[in-house]
PDB file of C-alpha atoms in Angstrom:
ATOM      1  CA  UNK A 972     114.404  82.381 -63.732  1.00  0.00           C
ATOM      2  CA  UNK A 973     115.681  84.126 -60.588  1.00  0.00           C
ATOM      3  CA  UNK A 974     118.580  82.305 -58.972  1.00  0.00           C
ATOM      4  CA  UNK A 975     119.666  82.639 -55.323  1.00  0.00           C
ATOM      5  CA  UNK A 976     122.308  85.240 -54.577  1.00  0.00           C
ATOM      6  CA  UNK A 977     121.505  87.072 -57.824  1.00  0.00           C
ATOM      7  CA  UNK A 978     123.406  84.401 -59.736  1.00  0.00           C
ATOM      8  CA  UNK A 979     123.084  84.627 -63.507  1.00  0.00           C
ATOM      9  CA  UNK A 980     122.515  80.936 -64.306  1.00  0.00           C
ATOM     10  CA  UNK A 981     122.620  77.488 -62.704  1.00  0.00           C
ATOM     11  CA  UNK A 982     124.985  74.599 -63.367  1.00  0.00           C
ATOM     12  CA  UNK A 983     125.441  71.112 -61.964  1.00  0.00           C
ATOM     13  CA  UNK A 984     126.600  67.644 -62.994  1.00  0.00           C
ATOM     14  CA  UNK A 985     125.105  64.188 -62.425  1.00  0.00           C
ATOM     15  CA  UNK A 986     127.968  61.714 -62.765  1.00  0.00           C
ATOM     16  CA  UNK A 987     127.132  58.032 -63.330  1.00  0.00           C
ATOM     17  CA  UNK A 988     129.713  55.616 -61.820  1.00  0.00           C
ATOM     18  CA  UNK A 989     130.335  53.443 -64.910  1.00  0.00           C
ATOM     19  CA  UNK A 990     134.058  52.723 -65.511  1.00  0.00           C
ATOM     20  CA  UNK A 991     135.137  54.915 -62.587  1.00  0.00           C
ATOM     21  CA  UNK A 992     137.593  53.962 -59.847  1.00  0.00           C
ATOM     22  CA  UNK A 993     138.625  55.707 -56.651  1.00  0.00           C
ATOM     23  CA  UNK A 994     141.862  57.173 -58.006  1.00  0.00           C
ATOM     24  CA  UNK A 995     140.228  58.774 -61.041  1.00  0.00           C
ATOM     25  CA  UNK A 996     137.275  59.970 -58.978  1.00  0.00           C
ATOM     26  CA  UNK A 997     139.523  61.680 -56.438  1.00  0.00           C
ATOM     27  CA  UNK A 998     141.360  63.491 -59.215  1.00  0.00           C
ATOM     28  CA  UNK A 999     138.177  64.792 -60.847  1.00  0.00           C
ATOM     29  CA  UNK A1000     136.380  65.762 -57.655  1.00  0.00           C
ATOM     30  CA  UNK A1001     139.315  67.486 -55.992  1.00  0.00           C
ATOM     31  CA  UNK A1002     139.550  69.644 -59.122  1.00  0.00           C
ATOM     32  CA  UNK A1003     135.809  70.444 -59.045  1.00  0.00           C
ATOM     33  CA  UNK A1004     135.914  71.192 -55.321  1.00  0.00           C
ATOM     34  CA  UNK A1005     138.847  73.563 -55.696  1.00  0.00           C
ATOM     35  CA  UNK A1006     136.894  75.506 -58.337  1.00  0.00           C
ATOM     36  CA  UNK A1007     133.884  75.798 -56.029  1.00  0.00           C
ATOM     37  CA  UNK A1008     131.584  73.350 -57.812  1.00  0.00           C
ATOM     38  CA  UNK A1009     129.318  71.106 -55.768  1.00  0.00           C
ATOM     39  CA  UNK A1010     127.712  68.464 -57.961  1.00  0.00           C
ATOM     40  CA  UNK A1011     126.190  64.967 -57.765  1.00  0.00           C
ATOM     41  CA  UNK A1012     128.071  61.672 -57.810  1.00  0.00           C
ATOM     42  CA  UNK A1013     125.918  58.571 -58.297  1.00  0.00           C
ATOM     43  CA  UNK A1014     126.900  55.225 -56.796  1.00  0.00           C
ATOM     44  CA  UNK A1015     126.076  51.549 -56.788  1.00  0.00           C
ATOM     45  CA  UNK A1016     125.580  50.840 -53.060  1.00  0.00           C
ATOM     46  CA  UNK A1017     126.182  47.059 -53.322  1.00  0.00           C
ATOM     47  CA  UNK A1018     128.991  45.011 -54.758  1.00  0.00           C
ATOM     48  CA  UNK A1019     128.146  42.632 -57.621  1.00  0.00           C
ATOM     49  CA  UNK A1020     126.699  39.205 -56.892  1.00  0.00           C
ATOM     50  CA  UNK A1021     126.856  38.028 -60.499  1.00  0.00           C
ATOM     51  CA  UNK A1022     128.642  38.909 -63.737  1.00  0.00           C
ATOM     52  CA  UNK A1023     128.578  42.674 -64.260  1.00  0.00           C
ATOM     53  CA  UNK A1024     127.334  44.576 -67.298  1.00  0.00           C
ATOM     54  CA  UNK A1025     129.643  47.553 -66.681  1.00  0.00           C
ATOM     55  CA  UNK A1026     133.036  48.205 -65.095  1.00  0.00           C
ATOM     56  CA  UNK A1027     133.252  50.598 -62.173  1.00  0.00           C
ATOM     57  CA  UNK A1028     133.824  50.567 -58.415  1.00  0.00           C
ATOM     58  CA  UNK A1029     130.917  50.138 -55.988  1.00  0.00           C
ATOM     59  CA  UNK A1030     130.391  51.140 -52.365  1.00  0.00           C
ATOM     60  CA  UNK A1031     131.315  47.595 -51.350  1.00  0.00           C
ATOM     61  CA  UNK A1032     134.907  48.826 -51.661  1.00  0.00           C
ATOM     62  CA  UNK A1033     135.604  50.494 -48.276  1.00  0.00           C
ATOM     63  CA  UNK A1034     138.110  52.983 -49.704  1.00  0.00           C
ATOM     64  CA  UNK A1035     135.736  54.064 -52.451  1.00  0.00           C
ATOM     65  CA  UNK A1036     132.858  54.287 -49.971  1.00  0.00           C
ATOM     66  CA  UNK A1037     134.970  56.443 -47.638  1.00  0.00           C
ATOM     67  CA  UNK A1038     135.819  58.704 -50.596  1.00  0.00           C
ATOM     68  CA  UNK A1039     132.104  59.156 -51.378  1.00  0.00           C
ATOM     69  CA  UNK A1040     131.362  59.930 -47.748  1.00  0.00           C
ATOM     70  CA  UNK A1041     134.140  62.531 -47.780  1.00  0.00           C
ATOM     71  CA  UNK A1042     132.549  64.114 -50.832  1.00  0.00           C
ATOM     72  CA  UNK A1043     129.178  64.201 -49.103  1.00  0.00           C
ATOM     73  CA  UNK A1044     130.695  65.964 -46.077  1.00  0.00           C
ATOM     74  CA  UNK A1045     132.296  68.471 -48.458  1.00  0.00           C
ATOM     75  CA  UNK A1046     128.890  69.402 -49.915  1.00  0.00           C
ATOM     76  CA  UNK A1047     128.563  67.065 -52.886  1.00  0.00           C
ATOM     77  CA  UNK A1048     125.385  65.017 -53.310  1.00  0.00           C
ATOM     78  CA  UNK A1049     125.474  61.232 -53.554  1.00  0.00           C
ATOM     79  CA  UNK A1050     122.876  59.871 -55.977  1.00  0.00           C
ATOM     80  CA  UNK A1051     121.605  56.410 -56.918  1.00  0.00           C
ATOM     81  CA  UNK A1052     122.404  54.452 -60.115  1.00  0.00           C
ATOM     82  CA  UNK A1053     120.428  51.296 -59.282  1.00  0.00           C
ATOM     83  CA  UNK A1054     121.692  48.731 -56.807  1.00  0.00           C
ATOM     84  CA  UNK A1055     124.616  47.124 -58.608  1.00  0.00           C
ATOM     85  CA  UNK A1056     126.295  47.007 -62.039  1.00  0.00           C
ATOM     86  CA  UNK A1057     124.049  44.131 -63.097  1.00  0.00           C
ATOM     87  CA  UNK A1058     120.321  43.392 -63.058  1.00  0.00           C
ATOM     88  CA  UNK A1059     118.759  42.949 -59.625  1.00  0.00           C
ATOM     89  CA  UNK A1060     115.690  41.523 -57.965  1.00  0.00           C
ATOM     90  CA  UNK A1061     113.258  43.592 -55.924  1.00  0.00           C
ATOM     91  CA  UNK A1062     114.802  42.270 -52.709  1.00  0.00           C
ATOM     92  CA  UNK A1063     118.318  43.220 -53.833  1.00  0.00           C
ATOM     93  CA  UNK A1064     117.203  46.749 -54.732  1.00  0.00           C
ATOM     94  CA  UNK A1065     115.616  47.193 -51.304  1.00  0.00           C
ATOM     95  CA  UNK A1066     118.794  45.907 -49.648  1.00  0.00           C
ATOM     96  CA  UNK A1067     120.863  48.363 -51.700  1.00  0.00           C
ATOM     97  CA  UNK A1068     118.615  51.283 -50.711  1.00  0.00           C
ATOM     98  CA  UNK A1069     118.961  50.255 -47.057  1.00  0.00           C
ATOM     99  CA  UNK A1070     122.741  50.220 -47.457  1.00  0.00           C
ATOM    100  CA  UNK A1071     122.634  53.643 -49.123  1.00  0.00           C
ATOM    101  CA  UNK A1072     120.731  54.983 -46.117  1.00  0.00           C
ATOM    102  CA  UNK A1073     123.244  53.353 -43.769  1.00  0.00           C
ATOM    103  CA  UNK A1074     126.235  54.809 -45.631  1.00  0.00           C
ATOM    104  CA  UNK A1075     124.897  58.312 -46.355  1.00  0.00           C
ATOM    105  CA  UNK A1076     122.290  58.935 -43.641  1.00  0.00           C
ATOM    106  CA  UNK A1077     119.163  59.108 -45.814  1.00  0.00           C
ATOM    107  CA  UNK A1078     117.512  57.656 -48.896  1.00  0.00           C
ATOM    108  CA  UNK A1079     118.785  58.912 -52.252  1.00  0.00           C
ATOM    109  CA  UNK A1080     116.972  62.011 -53.476  1.00  0.00           C
ATOM    110  CA  UNK A1081     118.107  61.804 -57.109  1.00  0.00           C
ATOM    111  CA  UNK A1082     118.722  58.823 -59.339  1.00  0.00           C
ATOM    112  CA  UNK A1083     119.511  57.877 -62.914  1.00  0.00           C
ATOM    113  CA  UNK A1084     118.750  54.487 -64.418  1.00  0.00           C
ATOM    114  CA  UNK A1085     121.519  52.055 -65.200  1.00  0.00           C
ATOM    115  CA  UNK A1086     120.644  49.670 -68.030  1.00  0.00           C
ATOM    116  CA  UNK A1087     119.535  46.906 -65.653  1.00  0.00           C
ATOM    117  CA  UNK A1088     116.357  44.830 -65.732  1.00  0.00           C
ATOM    118  CA  UNK A1089     115.003  46.931 -62.841  1.00  0.00           C
ATOM    119  CA  UNK A1090     115.421  50.265 -64.672  1.00  0.00           C
ATOM    120  CA  UNK A1091     112.275  52.373 -64.247  1.00  0.00           C
ATOM    121  CA  UNK A1092     110.293  53.074 -67.444  1.00  0.00           C
ATOM    122  CA  UNK A1093     113.363  52.450 -69.586  1.00  0.00           C
ATOM    123  CA  UNK A1094     113.882  51.346 -73.166  1.00  0.00           C
ATOM    124  CA  UNK A1095     110.580  51.508 -75.094  1.00  0.00           C
ATOM    125  CA  UNK A1096     108.727  52.369 -71.873  1.00  0.00           C
ATOM    126  CA  UNK A1097     110.249  55.851 -72.022  1.00  0.00           C
ATOM    127  CA  UNK A1098     107.946  56.549 -74.964  1.00  0.00           C
ATOM    128  CA  UNK A1099     104.319  56.239 -76.039  1.00  0.00           C
ATOM    129  CA  UNK A1100     102.366  55.497 -79.219  1.00  0.00           C
ATOM    130  CA  UNK A1101     104.079  56.290 -82.498  1.00  0.00           C
ATOM    131  CA  UNK A1102     107.272  57.334 -80.710  1.00  0.00           C
ATOM    132  CA  UNK A1103     107.569  53.890 -79.138  1.00  0.00           C
ATOM    133  CA  UNK A1104     106.977  52.215 -82.496  1.00  0.00           C
ATOM    134  CA  UNK A1105     109.677  54.319 -84.160  1.00  0.00           C
ATOM    135  CA  UNK A1106     112.085  53.632 -81.291  1.00  0.00           C
ATOM    136  CA  UNK A1107     111.525  49.876 -81.525  1.00  0.00           C
ATOM    137  CA  UNK A1108     112.048  49.915 -85.281  1.00  0.00           C
ATOM    138  CA  UNK A1109     115.215  52.030 -85.028  1.00  0.00           C
ATOM    139  CA  UNK A1110     116.728  49.768 -82.353  1.00  0.00           C
ATOM    140  CA  UNK A1111     115.486  46.560 -84.017  1.00  0.00           C
ATOM    141  CA  UNK A1112     113.653  45.802 -80.772  1.00  0.00           C
ATOM    142  CA  UNK A1113     116.897  45.204 -78.883  1.00  0.00           C
ATOM    143  CA  UNK A1114     115.638  46.807 -75.657  1.00  0.00           C
ATOM    144  CA  UNK A1115     112.108  45.394 -75.844  1.00  0.00           C
ATOM    145  CA  UNK A1116     111.265  43.283 -72.758  1.00  0.00           C
ATOM    146  CA  UNK A1117     114.556  44.125 -71.030  1.00  0.00           C
ATOM    147  CA  UNK A1118     113.467  46.587 -68.317  1.00  0.00           C
ATOM    148  CA  UNK A1119     110.854  45.757 -65.712  1.00  0.00           C
ATOM    149  CA  UNK A1120     111.168  48.142 -62.760  1.00  0.00           C
ATOM    150  CA  UNK A1121     107.578  49.317 -63.230  1.00  0.00           C
ATOM    151  CA  UNK A1122     106.062  45.904 -64.101  1.00  0.00           C
ATOM    152  CA  UNK A1123     104.176  44.677 -61.040  1.00  0.00           C
ATOM    153  CA  UNK A1124     104.659  40.941 -60.524  1.00  0.00           C
ATOM    154  CA  UNK A1125     108.067  40.796 -62.220  1.00  0.00           C
ATOM    155  CA  UNK A1126     111.007  39.729 -59.967  1.00  0.00           C
ATOM    156  CA  UNK A1127     112.703  43.107 -60.683  1.00  0.00           C
ATOM    157  CA  UNK A1128     109.625  45.230 -59.896  1.00  0.00           C
ATOM    158  CA  UNK A1129     110.270  47.988 -57.358  1.00  0.00           C
ATOM    159  CA  UNK A1130     108.071  50.815 -58.622  1.00  0.00           C
ATOM    160  CA  UNK A1131     106.233  51.222 -55.319  1.00  0.00           C
ATOM    161  CA  UNK A1132     109.572  51.421 -53.473  1.00  0.00           C
ATOM    162  CA  UNK A1133     110.923  53.939 -55.973  1.00  0.00           C
ATOM    163  CA  UNK A1134     107.919  56.194 -55.389  1.00  0.00           C
ATOM    164  CA  UNK A1135     108.318  55.918 -51.610  1.00  0.00           C
ATOM    165  CA  UNK A1136     112.058  56.407 -51.336  1.00  0.00           C
ATOM    166  CA  UNK A1137     113.353  58.480 -54.288  1.00  0.00           C
ATOM    167  CA  UNK A1138     112.286  61.974 -55.291  1.00  0.00           C
ATOM    168  CA  UNK A1139     113.817  62.745 -58.715  1.00  0.00           C
ATOM    169  CA  UNK A1140     114.657  60.398 -61.605  1.00  0.00           C
ATOM    170  CA  UNK A1141     116.475  61.346 -64.818  1.00  0.00           C
ATOM    171  CA  UNK A1142     114.946  60.479 -68.161  1.00  0.00           C
ATOM    172  CA  UNK A1143     115.488  62.402 -71.410  1.00  0.00           C
ATOM    173  CA  UNK A1144     118.781  64.092 -72.300  1.00  0.00           C
ATOM    174  CA  UNK A1145     119.304  66.749 -74.970  1.00  0.00           C
ATOM    175  CA  UNK A1146     122.285  68.461 -76.636  1.00  0.00           C
ATOM    176  CA  UNK A1147     121.192  71.926 -75.436  1.00  0.00           C
ATOM    177  CA  UNK A1148     123.385  73.374 -72.671  1.00  0.00           C
ATOM    178  CA  UNK A1149     120.250  74.991 -71.218  1.00  0.00           C
ATOM    179  CA  UNK A1150     118.504  71.933 -69.805  1.00  0.00           C
ATOM    180  CA  UNK A1151     115.374  74.012 -69.263  1.00  0.00           C
ATOM    181  CA  UNK A1152     115.080  74.682 -73.009  1.00  0.00           C
ATOM    182  CA  UNK A1153     113.184  71.516 -74.016  1.00  0.00           C
ATOM    183  CA  UNK A1154     110.878  71.734 -70.965  1.00  0.00           C
ATOM    184  CA  UNK A1155     111.088  75.032 -69.061  1.00  0.00           C
ATOM    185  CA  UNK A1156     108.730  73.735 -66.356  1.00  0.00           C
ATOM    186  CA  UNK A1157     110.985  70.830 -65.345  1.00  0.00           C
ATOM    187  CA  UNK A1158     110.933  68.944 -62.909  1.00  0.00           C
ATOM    188  CA  UNK A1159     107.681  67.264 -63.830  1.00  0.00           C
ATOM    189  CA  UNK A1160     105.291  64.463 -62.943  1.00  0.00           C
ATOM    190  CA  UNK A1161     104.086  62.176 -65.748  1.00  0.00           C
ATOM    191  CA  UNK A1162     100.685  60.593 -64.988  1.00  0.00           C
ATOM    192  CA  UNK A1163     101.512  57.849 -67.511  1.00  0.00           C
ATOM    193  CA  UNK A1164     104.504  56.846 -65.339  1.00  0.00           C
ATOM    194  CA  UNK A1165     103.181  57.125 -61.779  1.00  0.00           C
ATOM    195  CA  UNK A1166     105.872  55.169 -59.932  1.00  0.00           C
ATOM    196  CA  UNK A1167     108.293  58.093 -60.364  1.00  0.00           C
ATOM    197  CA  UNK A1168     107.377  61.077 -58.193  1.00  0.00           C
ATOM    198  CA  UNK A1169     109.251  63.605 -60.342  1.00  0.00           C
ATOM    199  CA  UNK A1170     111.350  63.452 -63.500  1.00  0.00           C
ATOM    200  CA  UNK A1171     114.165  65.704 -64.618  1.00  0.00           C
ATOM    201  CA  UNK A1172     115.869  66.176 -67.975  1.00  0.00           C
ATOM    202  CA  UNK A1173     119.585  66.698 -68.574  1.00  0.00           C
ATOM    203  CA  UNK A1174     122.191  67.936 -71.030  1.00  0.00           C
ATOM    204  CA  UNK A1175     124.075  65.213 -72.878  1.00  0.00           C
ATOM    205  CA  UNK A1176     127.723  65.065 -71.847  1.00  0.00           C
ATOM    206  CA  UNK A1177     127.922  61.276 -71.559  1.00  0.00           C
ATOM    207  CA  UNK A1178     131.691  61.099 -72.149  1.00  0.00           C
ATOM    208  CA  UNK A1179     134.562  63.581 -72.209  1.00  0.00           C
ATOM    209  CA  UNK A1180     134.236  64.349 -75.910  1.00  0.00           C
ATOM    210  CA  UNK A1181     130.503  65.073 -75.690  1.00  0.00           C
ATOM    211  CA  UNK A1182     130.939  66.999 -72.420  1.00  0.00           C
ATOM    212  CA  UNK A1183     133.435  69.323 -74.072  1.00  0.00           C
ATOM    213  CA  UNK A1184     131.081  69.895 -77.014  1.00  0.00           C
ATOM    214  CA  UNK A1185     128.329  70.842 -74.571  1.00  0.00           C
ATOM    215  CA  UNK A1186     130.344  73.449 -72.624  1.00  0.00           C
ATOM    216  CA  UNK A1187     132.268  75.321 -75.311  1.00  0.00           C
ATOM    217  CA  UNK A1188     132.962  78.995 -74.661  1.00  0.00           C
ATOM    218  CA  UNK A1189     130.071  79.948 -76.933  1.00  0.00           C
ATOM    219  CA  UNK A1190     127.643  77.644 -75.155  1.00  0.00           C
ATOM    220  CA  UNK A1191     128.742  78.838 -71.727  1.00  0.00           C
ATOM    221  CA  UNK A1192     128.012  82.395 -72.808  1.00  0.00           C
ATOM    222  CA  UNK A1193     124.628  81.301 -74.170  1.00  0.00           C
ATOM    223  CA  UNK A1194     123.740  79.702 -70.843  1.00  0.00           C
ATOM    224  CA  UNK A1195     124.747  82.839 -68.972  1.00  0.00           C
ATOM    225  CA  UNK A1196     122.806  85.125 -71.323  1.00  0.00           C
ATOM    226  CA  UNK A1197     119.669  82.973 -71.136  1.00  0.00           C
ATOM    227  CA  UNK A1198     119.695  82.790 -67.331  1.00  0.00           C
ATOM    228  CA  UNK A1199     118.963  79.090 -67.702  1.00  0.00           C
ATOM    229  CA  UNK A1200     120.141  75.937 -65.954  1.00  0.00           C
ATOM    230  CA  UNK A1201     122.360  73.060 -67.024  1.00  0.00           C
ATOM    231  CA  UNK A1202     122.163  69.607 -65.431  1.00  0.00           C
ATOM    232  CA  UNK A1203     125.034  67.868 -67.193  1.00  0.00           C
ATOM    233  CA  UNK A1204     124.733  64.081 -67.539  1.00  0.00           C
ATOM    234  CA  UNK A1205     128.142  62.417 -67.709  1.00  0.00           C
ATOM    235  CA  UNK A1206     130.438  59.545 -66.770  1.00  0.00           C
ATOM    236  CA  UNK A1207     133.715  60.857 -65.350  1.00  0.00           C
ATOM    237  CA  UNK A1208     135.079  57.363 -65.955  1.00  0.00           C
ATOM    238  CA  UNK A1209     134.803  57.835 -69.736  1.00  0.00           C
ATOM    239  CA  UNK A1210     137.870  59.687 -70.946  1.00  0.00           C
ATOM    240  CA  UNK A1211     138.251  62.541 -68.453  1.00  0.00           C
ATOM    241  CA  UNK A1212     141.464  61.081 -66.982  1.00  0.00           C
ATOM    242  CA  UNK A1213     144.265  59.756 -69.167  1.00  0.00           C
ATOM    243  CA  UNK A1214     147.663  58.585 -67.922  1.00  0.00           C
ATOM    244  CA  UNK A1215     146.797  59.875 -64.474  1.00  0.00           C
ATOM    245  CA  UNK A1216     146.033  63.411 -65.667  1.00  0.00           C
ATOM    246  CA  UNK A1217     142.839  65.361 -66.218  1.00  0.00           C
ATOM    247  CA  UNK A1218     141.953  66.247 -69.777  1.00  0.00           C
ATOM    248  CA  UNK A1219     143.439  69.706 -70.417  1.00  0.00           C
ATOM    249  CA  UNK A1220     140.409  71.045 -72.314  1.00  0.00           C
ATOM    250  CA  UNK A1221     138.109  69.896 -69.512  1.00  0.00           C
ATOM    251  CA  UNK A1222     140.235  71.810 -67.016  1.00  0.00           C
ATOM    252  CA  UNK A1223     140.305  74.943 -69.152  1.00  0.00           C
ATOM    253  CA  UNK A1224     136.574  75.047 -69.852  1.00  0.00           C
ATOM    254  CA  UNK A1225     135.563  74.281 -66.280  1.00  0.00           C
ATOM    255  CA  UNK A1226     137.915  76.993 -64.986  1.00  0.00           C
ATOM    256  CA  UNK A1227     136.260  79.447 -67.390  1.00  0.00           C
ATOM    257  CA  UNK A1228     132.788  78.372 -66.254  1.00  0.00           C
ATOM    258  CA  UNK A1229     133.766  78.653 -62.582  1.00  0.00           C
ATOM    259  CA  UNK A1230     134.800  82.274 -63.144  1.00  0.00           C
ATOM    260  CA  UNK A1231     131.243  83.155 -64.163  1.00  0.00           C
ATOM    261  CA  UNK A1232     128.573  84.135 -61.639  1.00  0.00           C
ATOM    262  CA  UNK A1233     126.746  80.803 -61.588  1.00  0.00           C
ATOM    263  CA  UNK A1234     124.560  79.005 -59.077  1.00  0.00           C
ATOM    264  CA  UNK A1235     126.650  75.829 -58.871  1.00  0.00           C
ATOM    265  CA  UNK A1236     124.927  73.364 -56.562  1.00  0.00           C
ATOM    266  CA  UNK A1237     124.142  69.627 -56.522  1.00  0.00           C
ATOM    267  CA  UNK A1238     121.343  68.268 -58.688  1.00  0.00           C
ATOM    268  CA  UNK A1239     119.080  67.823 -55.668  1.00  0.00           C
ATOM    269  CA  UNK A1240     119.478  71.440 -54.585  1.00  0.00           C
ATOM    270  CA  UNK A1241     118.843  72.768 -58.076  1.00  0.00           C
ATOM    271  CA  UNK A1242     115.726  70.646 -58.592  1.00  0.00           C
ATOM    272  CA  UNK A1243     114.366  71.539 -55.161  1.00  0.00           C
ATOM    273  CA  UNK A1244     114.875  75.213 -55.922  1.00  0.00           C
ATOM    274  CA  UNK A1245     112.976  74.871 -59.197  1.00  0.00           C
ATOM    275  CA  UNK A1246     110.155  72.927 -57.572  1.00  0.00           C
ATOM    276  CA  UNK A1247     109.887  75.212 -54.543  1.00  0.00           C
ATOM    277  CA  UNK A1248     109.885  78.295 -56.751  1.00  0.00           C
ATOM    278  CA  UNK A1249     107.452  77.161 -59.432  1.00  0.00           C
ATOM    279  CA  UNK A1250     105.841  73.966 -58.224  1.00  0.00           C
ATOM    280  CA  UNK A1251     105.891  70.520 -59.790  1.00  0.00           C
ATOM    281  CA  UNK A1252     104.483  70.443 -63.322  1.00  0.00           C
ATOM    282  CA  UNK A1253     102.034  67.695 -64.265  1.00  0.00           C
ATOM    283  CA  UNK A1254     102.914  66.828 -67.839  1.00  0.00           C
ATOM    284  CA  UNK A1255     100.132  67.470 -70.333  1.00  0.00           C
ATOM    285  CA  UNK A1256      99.532  65.211 -73.319  1.00  0.00           C
ATOM    286  CA  UNK A1257     100.955  67.822 -75.679  1.00  0.00           C
ATOM    287  CA  UNK A1258     104.018  68.419 -73.505  1.00  0.00           C
ATOM    288  CA  UNK A1259     104.652  64.675 -73.406  1.00  0.00           C
ATOM    289  CA  UNK A1260     104.332  64.383 -77.185  1.00  0.00           C
ATOM    290  CA  UNK A1261     106.666  67.332 -77.776  1.00  0.00           C
ATOM    291  CA  UNK A1262     109.260  66.126 -75.258  1.00  0.00           C
ATOM    292  CA  UNK A1263     109.320  62.611 -76.691  1.00  0.00           C
ATOM    293  CA  UNK A1264     109.489  63.937 -80.270  1.00  0.00           C
ATOM    294  CA  UNK A1265     112.425  66.174 -79.487  1.00  0.00           C
ATOM    295  CA  UNK A1266     114.349  63.431 -77.669  1.00  0.00           C
ATOM    296  CA  UNK A1267     113.694  60.816 -80.339  1.00  0.00           C
ATOM    297  CA  UNK A1268     114.826  63.200 -83.081  1.00  0.00           C
ATOM    298  CA  UNK A1269     118.057  63.831 -81.185  1.00  0.00           C
ATOM    299  CA  UNK A1270     118.669  60.135 -80.638  1.00  0.00           C
ATOM    300  CA  UNK A1271     118.032  59.206 -84.263  1.00  0.00           C
ATOM    301  CA  UNK A1272     119.818  62.106 -85.980  1.00  0.00           C
ATOM    302  CA  UNK A1273     122.119  63.797 -83.449  1.00  0.00           C
ATOM    303  CA  UNK A1274     123.443  60.825 -81.518  1.00  0.00           C
ATOM    304  CA  UNK A1275     122.168  61.855 -78.079  1.00  0.00           C
ATOM    305  CA  UNK A1276     121.795  59.045 -75.558  1.00  0.00           C
TER     306      UNK A1276
END
């Protein structure tokens, strides 16, 4: 892959808002900005209307919203993590997307599902055939009939709106630091899941411990040598700040990564570069089978999310 500016590799982060507050977010993002990183921060545009399923600040908080707008002006991308930290109706999702547009000037380009009823193709719907059967058995069916974003007629259906208003949606995550490893032709379109215009994969760094495992010195050097790309999936609200201070190993490893000659841009910019350079892949049956097999193996035996 040839990266702009003769960069040697690409790196970005998609940060879900779970458990994050304004103070912690400012600490993390000021550090990233000082190092020259420009990444993606996902938000819940609306404040909760019912009991929440996750802690974390939403854009209903004016100070937090102003912080996110400051990040956007500084070159960070603001992404979408469903409407609120609880399950929503179609009407509530549309209202949240309208608020996102009001706050940030346009519809979200990238998103990642939160575990709400309106999640798109989530739980068993991420998989097909034997993979779905194995997933249901391994989870004892706990996520069966819990996600309905793509089910026309359900109160949480918004698949047609998702296709109209959002470009890229995250699905599978892998332990590899080179996100392009499992599917070099990512981003992709899956004809079996037509309400999402384009999917992207990510590297599993869901909390601080897993993030640090994913960006060790050795893995950074591997990413650089391969000329690949890393889209790191994480929650900066999960262990990156303790007692008001950033994790020291996180600081050290990110400083080392920043010193390399990387193409460090938001998720949107990276995905658009890949799509503009190589086009959007339509997933073949074999590619789908291989991708699902690899993810399911990682979930069952390696603990990936």
